[in-house]
Amino acid sequence: MVLTHSLPLVPVPASAVAGDGRMPLTSATRVHGDSPAAAQLIDAVERRSGIRLSPADDATKPGDIALRIDASVAEKEGYTLRIGDEAELVGSDEAGLFYGIQTLLQLLREDEAGWGLLRADIADAPRFGYRGVMLDVARHFFGVDDVKKFIDSTSALKFNHLHLHLSDDQGWRIQIGSWPLLTERASSTSANGDPGGFYTKADYRSIVEYAASRHMIVVPEIDLPGHTHAIGVAYPELVEAPVMNDNLISDSERLGQPLPVAGERYLGWGVGHSSVRIREEGTYDFVRDVIRELAEMTPGPYLHIGGDESHGTTQEDFDHFVERATAIVVEAGKVPVAWHEVGAADGIAEGTVGQYWGMTTPQGTHAEEAAHFVERGGALILSPADATYLDMKYDKDYPLGQDWAALIDVRSAYAWEPTAVLDVPDDAILGVEAPLWSETVGTLTEVEQLVFPRAAAQAEIVWSPKDAPERTWDSFRVRVGSLSPLWKAEGISYHPAAEIPWSRR
Ligand code: ACM
């Protein structure tokens, strides 16, 4: 038997056996099956190889690719893929078919004889149901086409949630009909004074729809009660005056960034200075309106209310706010999601999901705060900053990104285990999310250099069985290196990290 790690697949499947040689792929190859996945496969093969396959609906012949759905072949989102004299892909549902296609595209290789699919027998399904990436569109704004390309490149690694960080001190990015000045007055700039922007409701809906066609659920975040300076640019009556802290002052000096001034646009990266007015009823009218409008245009179950780094707010006020805000999300028919600090409040809405962003070895009260979500009947998404944060530099000389959590090379991005971080039952962990904060990146090309290849490490951690024989760094580095021709064909500007043996074809 050929060693399975000779299959160039990321994330490594639950079970995969390599066969002998390749099934040739030519313009005579036909695709059977009427799922939207068939058209996605035909387009992706053409982008990769220049070969346009044709759809077919008669009996399969050797050399054809047949797609179908059969719920009995695998768990939800799973699939089987057999490539012999013909290729047969069976999804347990549409998502499974889509993920099987991503696997098939990684098996499409070119050699002296031309294009072919590596023969294999694969049965696959995800380890965790929540596999997320986050894009911070507040510190820098990324337009609809950029977000769609981000959806393409990350869904190809079998991520199924896209968390959009839609508001922060530097800008408000989503049209809200009942509070029009948010986008009229507080969206035009980004961090560093770069241009901003916002999504109209139609833009947002088109992102949600596009994501759904790639089996991704959009998780919108309005960060509250802190990270809200931009709200005060539009509606000064909703926010407190900025509260300075030592880190903010020293970081602002080091970076040459002016300190925040009430009612004026803030273009620096400092955190912890802003808050909505917690003891004013008008604040809750605002929160209720925003959450209602966001819920109306979000078909997915989750709505994220932030809750991180409210350094200028007393604990009592913070608790009061997040208890009310999580209840408002439930009233709007959604499951609240919040950064782990929100777990400090006793009375958060039952079922609230916590997003843990502390270190892989928890510090201070972070683990306790995270565990409280579980005690309240909720669950956790893990985003340990020293492993999953895609905005950390690869090494100290890397030009993009920050370094406050860690320097994260590809190997350290790969070297952590989601069930080993917190003392909670394994089934309280929904999955993993890898966030990309955008203080230092203003273009999608720069975003991609931070995201790839490290997002592939998180994809494998959240998708593949913990004990799969190939779930090792030595195997992963070779397999991720084999993705480079596919990433190049898709126009993904990955960082060519020296740890990885990148293949040419
Ligand atoms: C965060 O990184 N402030 C969630």
Tab-separated table of N, CA and C in Angstrom, residues 369-505:
chain	number	residue	atom	x	y	z
A	369	GLU	N	-13.890	32.724	32.675
A	369	GLU	CA	-14.897	33.450	31.893
A	369	GLU	C	-15.435	32.562	30.774
A	370	ALA	N	-14.525	31.854	30.109
A	370	ALA	CA	-14.949	30.976	29.007
A	370	ALA	C	-15.855	29.867	29.539
A	371	ALA	N	-15.477	29.273	30.678
A	371	ALA	CA	-16.254	28.151	31.218
A	371	ALA	C	-17.676	28.583	31.580
A	372	HIS	N	-17.851	29.856	31.943
A	372	HIS	CA	-19.186	30.320	32.351
A	372	HIS	C	-20.211	30.221	31.210
A	373	PHE	N	-19.764	30.357	29.966
A	373	PHE	CA	-20.702	30.183	28.841
A	373	PHE	C	-21.280	28.765	28.866
A	374	VAL	N	-20.422	27.809	29.182
A	374	VAL	CA	-20.857	26.404	29.194
A	374	VAL	C	-21.818	26.177	30.365
A	375	GLU	N	-21.490	26.778	31.522
A	375	GLU	CA	-22.392	26.660	32.685
A	375	GLU	C	-23.767	27.251	32.381
A	376	ARG	N	-23.817	28.223	31.490
A	376	ARG	CA	-25.099	28.846	31.117
A	376	ARG	C	-25.753	28.144	29.924
A	377	GLY	N	-25.299	26.936	29.623
A	377	GLY	CA	-25.937	26.167	28.550
A	377	GLY	C	-25.448	26.530	27.165
A	378	GLY	N	-24.371	27.311	27.105
A	378	GLY	CA	-23.810	27.689	25.806
A	378	GLY	C	-22.638	26.792	25.429
A	379	ALA	N	-21.841	27.253	24.528
A	379	ALA	CA	-20.714	26.469	24.033
A	379	ALA	C	-19.603	27.446	23.658
A	380	LEU	N	-18.509	26.899	23.144
A	380	LEU	CA	-17.335	27.741	22.890
A	380	LEU	C	-16.773	27.557	21.494
A	381	ILE	N	-16.302	28.679	20.972
A	381	ILE	CA	-15.495	28.691	19.746
A	381	ILE	C	-14.087	29.056	20.200
A	382	LEU	N	-13.100	28.324	19.746
A	382	LEU	CA	-11.734	28.578	20.204
A	382	LEU	C	-10.927	29.358	19.161
A	383	SER	N	-10.395	30.486	19.633
A	383	SER	CA	-9.517	31.316	18.798
A	383	SER	C	-8.312	31.747	19.620
A	384	PRO	N	-7.558	30.783	20.176
A	384	PRO	CA	-6.415	31.217	20.996
A	384	PRO	C	-5.471	32.103	20.172
A	385	ALA	N	-5.176	33.277	20.741
A	385	ALA	CA	-4.483	34.300	19.960
A	385	ALA	C	-3.066	33.893	19.578
A	386	ASP	N	-2.412	33.096	20.446
A	386	ASP	CA	-1.012	32.742	20.139
A	386	ASP	C	-0.901	31.572	19.171
A	387	ALA	N	-2.031	31.078	18.672
A	387	ALA	CA	-1.982	29.996	17.673
A	387	ALA	C	-2.810	30.337	16.434
A	388	THR	N	-4.014	30.914	16.645
A	388	THR	CA	-4.940	31.062	15.507
A	388	THR	C	-5.000	32.472	14.937
A	389	TYR	N	-4.438	33.470	15.644
A	389	TYR	CA	-4.573	34.841	15.144
A	389	TYR	C	-3.739	35.013	13.867
A	390	LEU	N	-4.459	35.248	12.772
A	390	LEU	CA	-3.794	35.314	11.473
A	390	LEU	C	-3.107	36.656	11.250
A	391	ASP	N	-3.328	37.612	12.173
A	391	ASP	CA	-2.664	38.911	12.008
A	391	ASP	C	-1.346	38.976	12.775
A	392	MET	N	-0.967	37.903	13.461
A	392	MET	CA	0.352	37.917	14.097
A	392	MET	C	1.421	37.692	13.021
A	393	LYS	N	2.584	38.312	13.235
A	393	LYS	CA	3.680	38.148	12.276
A	393	LYS	C	4.173	36.695	12.286
A	394	TYR	N	4.695	36.232	11.143
A	394	TYR	CA	5.316	34.902	11.070
A	394	TYR	C	6.631	34.892	11.859
A	395	ASP	N	7.374	35.981	11.753
A	395	ASP	CA	8.641	36.118	12.481
A	395	ASP	C	8.856	37.606	12.703
A	396	LYS	N	9.856	37.962	13.476
A	396	LYS	CA	9.917	39.359	13.922
A	396	LYS	C	10.164	40.338	12.777
A	397	ASP	N	10.740	39.860	11.687
A	397	ASP	CA	11.032	40.763	10.569
A	397	ASP	C	9.915	40.825	9.525
A	398	TYR	N	8.858	40.046	9.736
A	398	TYR	CA	7.800	40.030	8.719
A	398	TYR	C	7.148	41.412	8.646
A	399	PRO	N	6.998	41.983	7.439
A	399	PRO	CA	6.556	43.375	7.340
A	399	PRO	C	5.102	43.624	7.748
A	400	LEU	N	4.233	42.641	7.625
A	400	LEU	CA	2.820	42.841	7.957
A	400	LEU	C	2.514	42.239	9.321
A	401	GLY	N	1.451	42.725	9.938
A	401	GLY	CA	0.948	42.086	11.150
A	401	GLY	C	1.493	42.692	12.420
A	402	GLN	N	1.031	42.132	13.542
A	402	GLN	CA	1.424	42.591	14.864
A	402	GLN	C	2.092	41.432	15.618
A	403	ASP	N	2.544	41.715	16.842
A	403	ASP	CA	3.265	40.662	17.576
A	403	ASP	C	2.874	40.564	19.046
A	404	TRP	N	1.772	41.216	19.459
A	404	TRP	CA	1.469	41.268	20.891
A	404	TRP	C	1.126	39.899	21.485
A	405	ALA	N	0.578	38.978	20.673
A	405	ALA	CA	0.222	37.658	21.232
A	405	ALA	C	1.380	36.686	21.087
A	406	ALA	N	2.039	36.723	19.940
A	406	ALA	CA	3.128	35.788	19.650
A	406	ALA	C	3.625	36.061	18.239
A	407	LEU	N	4.800	35.524	17.941
A	407	LEU	CA	5.191	35.350	16.543
A	407	LEU	C	4.692	33.946	16.201
A	408	ILE	N	3.968	33.802	15.086
A	408	ILE	CA	3.353	32.501	14.785
A	408	ILE	C	3.839	32.015	13.417
A	409	ASP	N	4.850	31.141	13.439
A	409	ASP	CA	5.239	30.537	12.164
A	409	ASP	C	4.253	29.412	11.855
A	410	VAL	N	4.382	28.792	10.692
A	410	VAL	CA	3.371	27.821	10.279
A	410	VAL	C	3.371	26.636	11.247
A	411	ARG	N	4.551	26.254	11.682
A	411	ARG	CA	4.638	25.113	12.593
A	411	ARG	C	3.921	25.400	13.913
A	412	SER	N	4.076	26.602	14.453
A	412	SER	CA	3.364	26.850	15.720
A	412	SER	C	1.873	27.066	15.507
A	413	ALA	N	1.471	27.521	14.324
A	413	ALA	CA	0.032	27.595	14.035
A	413	ALA	C	-0.587	26.192	14.065
A	414	TYR	N	0.234	25.193	13.701
A	414	TYR	CA	-0.251	23.804	13.595
A	414	TYR	C	-0.197	23.060	14.930
A	415	ALA	N	0.582	23.591	15.897
A	415	ALA	CA	0.924	22.806	17.093
A	415	ALA	C	0.034	23.123	18.283
A	416	TRP	N	-1.254	22.922	18.164
A	416	TRP	CA	-2.123	23.069	19.351
A	416	TRP	C	-3.342	22.178	19.164
A	417	GLU	N	-4.008	21.886	20.286
A	417	GLU	CA	-5.142	20.959	20.262
A	417	GLU	C	-6.346	21.624	20.946
A	418	PRO	N	-7.455	21.769	20.204
A	418	PRO	CA	-8.608	22.501	20.733
A	418	PRO	C	-9.157	21.970	22.068
A	419	THR	N	-9.092	20.672	22.305
A	419	THR	CA	-9.685	20.154	23.553
A	419	THR	C	-8.732	20.275	24.737
A	420	ALA	N	-7.509	20.751	24.496
A	420	ALA	CA	-6.520	20.816	25.584
A	420	ALA	C	-6.368	22.224	26.168
A	421	VAL	N	-7.111	23.199	25.671
A	421	VAL	CA	-6.904	24.585	26.105
A	421	VAL	C	-7.672	24.894	27.393
A	422	LEU	N	-8.935	24.504	27.447
A	422	LEU	CA	-9.813	24.870	28.568
A	422	LEU	C	-10.305	23.605	29.263
A	423	ASP	N	-10.691	23.761	30.519
A	423	ASP	CA	-11.189	22.614	31.268
A	423	ASP	C	-12.714	22.550	31.125
A	424	VAL	N	-13.165	22.195	29.938
A	424	VAL	CA	-14.609	22.060	29.663
A	424	VAL	C	-14.806	20.733	28.925
A	425	PRO	N	-16.018	20.165	28.959
A	425	PRO	CA	-16.233	18.915	28.216
A	425	PRO	C	-15.957	19.117	26.725
A	426	ASP	N	-15.421	18.089	26.086
A	426	ASP	CA	-15.108	18.197	24.652
A	426	ASP	C	-16.328	18.626	23.836
A	427	ASP	N	-17.511	18.135	24.230
A	427	ASP	CA	-18.676	18.448	23.389
A	427	ASP	C	-19.183	19.883	23.601
A	428	ALA	N	-18.538	20.647	24.500
A	428	ALA	CA	-18.872	22.072	24.634
A	428	ALA	C	-18.087	22.910	23.624
A	429	ILE	N	-17.197	22.265	22.888
A	429	ILE	CA	-16.400	23.013	21.898
A	429	ILE	C	-17.027	22.861	20.524
A	430	LEU	N	-17.561	23.978	20.023
A	430	LEU	CA	-18.198	23.946	18.702
A	430	LEU	C	-17.167	23.821	17.599
A	431	GLY	N	-15.984	24.413	17.836
A	431	GLY	CA	-14.963	24.371	16.805
A	431	GLY	C	-13.946	25.470	17.005
A	432	VAL	N	-13.343	25.859	15.907
A	432	VAL	CA	-12.198	26.777	15.921
A	432	VAL	C	-12.478	27.888	14.919
A	433	GLU	N	-12.046	29.111	15.272
A	433	GLU	CA	-12.105	30.203	14.296
A	433	GLU	C	-10.759	30.907	14.269
A	434	ALA	N	-10.284	31.211	13.079
A	434	ALA	CA	-9.021	31.918	12.897
A	434	ALA	C	-9.315	33.351	12.461
A	435	PRO	N	-9.048	34.339	13.330
A	435	PRO	CA	-9.374	35.728	13.014
A	435	PRO	C	-8.239	36.471	12.293
A	436	LEU	N	-8.634	37.317	11.353
A	436	LEU	CA	-7.681	38.202	10.687
A	436	LEU	C	-8.069	39.633	11.038
A	437	TRP	N	-7.332	40.234	11.965
A	437	TRP	CA	-7.529	41.654	12.305
A	437	TRP	C	-6.741	42.481	11.310
A	438	SER	N	-7.269	43.660	10.952
A	438	SER	CA	-6.715	44.327	9.764
A	438	SER	C	-6.070	45.686	10.028
A	439	GLU	N	-5.568	45.911	11.248
A	439	GLU	CA	-4.895	47.198	11.487
A	439	GLU	C	-3.765	47.436	10.486
A	440	THR	N	-2.990	46.391	10.173
A	440	THR	CA	-1.766	46.585	9.375
A	440	THR	C	-1.943	46.210	7.904
A	441	VAL	N	-3.144	45.774	7.515
A	441	VAL	CA	-3.330	45.330	6.126
A	441	VAL	C	-4.504	46.039	5.475
A	442	GLY	N	-4.260	46.604	4.294
A	442	GLY	CA	-5.298	47.382	3.633
A	442	GLY	C	-5.741	46.817	2.292
A	443	THR	N	-5.085	45.745	1.831
A	443	THR	CA	-5.480	45.158	0.550
A	443	THR	C	-5.696	43.657	0.739
A	444	LEU	N	-6.473	43.062	-0.165
A	444	LEU	CA	-6.725	41.627	-0.048
A	444	LEU	C	-5.435	40.827	-0.255
A	445	THR	N	-4.542	41.348	-1.093
A	445	THR	CA	-3.255	40.664	-1.292
A	445	THR	C	-2.505	40.551	0.030
A	446	GLU	N	-2.487	41.651	0.793
A	446	GLU	CA	-1.817	41.607	2.107
A	446	GLU	C	-2.540	40.669	3.065
A	447	VAL	N	-3.869	40.707	3.026
A	447	VAL	CA	-4.649	39.786	3.865
A	447	VAL	C	-4.232	38.344	3.558
A	448	GLU	N	-4.186	38.018	2.267
A	448	GLU	CA	-3.882	36.627	1.877
A	448	GLU	C	-2.491	36.207	2.333
A	449	GLN	N	-1.549	37.146	2.351
A	449	GLN	CA	-0.192	36.774	2.773
A	449	GLN	C	-0.161	36.383	4.249
A	450	LEU	N	-1.041	36.976	5.044
A	450	LEU	CA	-1.115	36.575	6.455
A	450	LEU	C	-1.951	35.297	6.635
A	451	VAL	N	-2.956	35.133	5.790
A	451	VAL	CA	-3.905	34.022	5.973
A	451	VAL	C	-3.349	32.691	5.456
A	452	PHE	N	-2.666	32.739	4.332
A	452	PHE	CA	-2.148	31.515	3.710
A	452	PHE	C	-0.640	31.466	3.839
A	453	PRO	N	-0.074	30.385	4.338
A	453	PRO	CA	-0.687	29.068	4.579
A	453	PRO	C	-1.253	28.826	5.968
A	454	ARG	N	-1.243	29.814	6.900
A	454	ARG	CA	-1.595	29.432	8.275
A	454	ARG	C	-3.053	29.007	8.443
A	455	ALA	N	-3.967	29.560	7.614
A	455	ALA	CA	-5.362	29.115	7.725
A	455	ALA	C	-5.478	27.623	7.414
A	456	ALA	N	-4.580	27.118	6.579
A	456	ALA	CA	-4.621	25.685	6.253
A	456	ALA	C	-4.320	24.844	7.492
A	457	ALA	N	-3.454	25.366	8.364
A	457	ALA	CA	-3.153	24.650	9.611
A	457	ALA	C	-4.409	24.587	10.479
A	458	GLN	N	-5.114	25.710	10.601
A	458	GLN	CA	-6.338	25.703	11.423
A	458	GLN	C	-7.422	24.839	10.774
A	459	ALA	N	-7.462	24.829	9.438
A	459	ALA	CA	-8.453	23.990	8.742
A	459	ALA	C	-8.242	22.519	9.098
A	460	GLU	N	-6.994	22.104	9.139
A	460	GLU	CA	-6.713	20.697	9.456
A	460	GLU	C	-7.026	20.393	10.924
A	461	ILE	N	-6.686	21.334	11.818
A	461	ILE	CA	-6.953	21.116	13.243
A	461	ILE	C	-8.462	20.967	13.488
A	462	VAL	N	-9.270	21.735	12.777
A	462	VAL	CA	-10.711	21.725	13.058
A	462	VAL	C	-11.462	20.671	12.227
A	463	TRP	N	-10.907	20.252	11.119
A	463	TRP	CA	-11.602	19.259	10.274
A	463	TRP	C	-11.137	17.826	10.552
A	464	SER	N	-9.840	17.601	10.641
A	464	SER	CA	-9.311	16.229	10.578
A	464	SER	C	-9.341	15.546	11.939
A	465	PRO	N	-9.503	14.208	11.961
A	465	PRO	CA	-9.461	13.500	13.242
A	465	PRO	C	-8.127	13.749	13.930
A	466	LYS	N	-8.215	13.918	15.238
A	466	LYS	CA	-7.027	14.207	16.044
A	466	LYS	C	-5.970	13.119	15.887
A	467	ASP	N	-6.445	11.847	15.733
A	467	ASP	CA	-5.500	10.731	15.713
A	467	ASP	C	-5.238	10.186	14.311
A	468	ALA	N	-5.603	10.939	13.264
A	468	ALA	CA	-5.288	10.471	11.913
A	468	ALA	C	-3.765	10.325	11.810
A	469	PRO	N	-3.284	9.226	11.203
A	469	PRO	CA	-1.833	9.003	11.174
A	469	PRO	C	-1.059	10.167	10.536
A	470	GLU	N	-1.693	10.847	9.601
A	470	GLU	CA	-0.966	11.929	8.908
A	470	GLU	C	-1.137	13.280	9.598
A	471	ARG	N	-1.774	13.281	10.772
A	471	ARG	CA	-1.951	14.571	11.473
A	471	ARG	C	-0.659	14.931	12.196
A	472	THR	N	0.410	15.068	11.418
A	472	THR	CA	1.725	15.403	11.986
A	472	THR	C	2.304	16.558	11.191
A	473	TRP	N	3.166	17.311	11.832
A	473	TRP	CA	3.810	18.439	11.163
A	473	TRP	C	4.593	17.973	9.941
A	474	ASP	N	5.316	16.850	10.056
A	474	ASP	CA	6.136	16.394	8.922
A	474	ASP	C	5.292	16.097	7.694
A	475	SER	N	4.120	15.526	7.922
A	475	SER	CA	3.225	15.247	6.804
A	475	SER	C	2.549	16.539	6.323
A	476	PHE	N	2.071	17.340	7.273
A	476	PHE	CA	1.338	18.564	6.913
A	476	PHE	C	2.182	19.495	6.050
A	477	ARG	N	3.456	19.666	6.426
A	477	ARG	CA	4.253	20.658	5.695
A	477	ARG	C	4.418	20.251	4.223
A	478	VAL	N	4.512	18.933	3.980
A	478	VAL	CA	4.625	18.469	2.590
A	478	VAL	C	3.280	18.646	1.873
A	479	ARG	N	2.204	18.277	2.564
A	479	ARG	CA	0.885	18.369	1.919
A	479	ARG	C	0.497	19.830	1.640
A	480	VAL	N	0.781	20.731	2.590
A	480	VAL	CA	0.404	22.129	2.348
A	480	VAL	C	1.264	22.706	1.222
A	481	GLY	N	2.497	22.259	1.147
A	481	GLY	CA	3.365	22.708	0.049
A	481	GLY	C	2.830	22.284	-1.314
A	482	SER	N	2.111	21.169	-1.325
A	482	SER	CA	1.575	20.664	-2.598
A	482	SER	C	0.379	21.493	-3.079
A	483	LEU	N	-0.120	22.396	-2.226
A	483	LEU	CA	-1.265	23.221	-2.650
A	483	LEU	C	-0.837	24.419	-3.500
A	484	SER	N	0.464	24.670	-3.584
A	484	SER	CA	0.859	25.926	-4.236
A	484	SER	C	0.394	26.066	-5.691
A	485	PRO	N	0.419	25.004	-6.516
A	485	PRO	CA	-0.085	25.221	-7.887
A	485	PRO	C	-1.578	25.580	-7.914
A	486	LEU	N	-2.343	24.974	-6.998
A	486	LEU	CA	-3.780	25.275	-6.928
A	486	LEU	C	-3.982	26.722	-6.468
A	487	TRP	N	-3.256	27.122	-5.427
A	487	TRP	CA	-3.391	28.496	-4.933
A	487	TRP	C	-2.968	29.505	-6.002
A	488	LYS	N	-1.911	29.153	-6.739
A	488	LYS	CA	-1.489	30.083	-7.815
A	488	LYS	C	-2.572	30.192	-8.874
A	489	ALA	N	-3.149	29.059	-9.253
A	489	ALA	CA	-4.192	29.081	-10.287
A	489	ALA	C	-5.394	29.898	-9.820
A	490	GLU	N	-5.649	29.907	-8.520
A	490	GLU	CA	-6.788	30.653	-7.983
A	490	GLU	C	-6.408	32.105	-7.656
A	491	GLY	N	-5.148	32.477	-7.931
A	491	GLY	CA	-4.728	33.860	-7.689
A	491	GLY	C	-4.604	34.202	-6.218
A	492	ILE	N	-4.309	33.206	-5.376
A	492	ILE	CA	-4.155	33.449	-3.935
A	492	ILE	C	-2.698	33.797	-3.656
A	493	SER	N	-2.522	34.948	-3.006
A	493	SER	CA	-1.176	35.464	-2.783
A	493	SER	C	-0.644	34.966	-1.436
A	494	TYR	N	-0.262	33.669	-1.387
A	494	TYR	CA	0.172	33.093	-0.106
A	494	TYR	C	1.598	33.513	0.237
A	495	HIS	N	1.921	33.442	1.524
A	495	HIS	CA	3.294	33.720	1.978
A	495	HIS	C	4.144	32.460	1.748
A	496	PRO	N	5.206	32.543	0.956
A	496	PRO	CA	6.008	31.345	0.665
A	496	PRO	C	6.956	31.014	1.819
A	497	ALA	N	6.383	30.651	2.961
A	497	ALA	CA	7.166	30.404	4.176
A	497	ALA	C	8.270	29.384	3.915
A	498	ALA	N	9.453	29.667	4.465
A	498	ALA	CA	10.615	28.804	4.216
A	498	ALA	C	10.478	27.436	4.887
A	499	GLU	N	9.548	27.313	5.856
A	499	GLU	CA	9.349	26.008	6.520
A	499	GLU	C	8.709	24.973	5.608
A	500	ILE	N	8.138	25.430	4.496
A	500	ILE	CA	7.299	24.558	3.670
A	500	ILE	C	8.028	24.238	2.365
A	501	PRO	N	8.090	22.938	1.973
A	501	PRO	CA	8.651	22.595	0.655
A	501	PRO	C	7.591	22.804	-0.421
A	502	TRP	N	7.556	23.978	-1.013
A	502	TRP	CA	6.509	24.314	-1.992
A	502	TRP	C	6.740	23.544	-3.286
A	503	SER	N	5.671	22.932	-3.809
A	503	SER	CA	5.856	22.172	-5.046
A	503	SER	C	5.543	23.050	-6.248
A	504	ARG	N	6.149	22.696	-7.363
A	504	ARG	CA	5.967	23.522	-8.558
A	504	ARG	C	4.733	23.096	-9.346
A	505	ARG	N	4.380	21.817	-9.296
A	505	ARG	CA	3.126	21.413	-9.973
A	505	ARG	C	2.537	20.159	-9.365
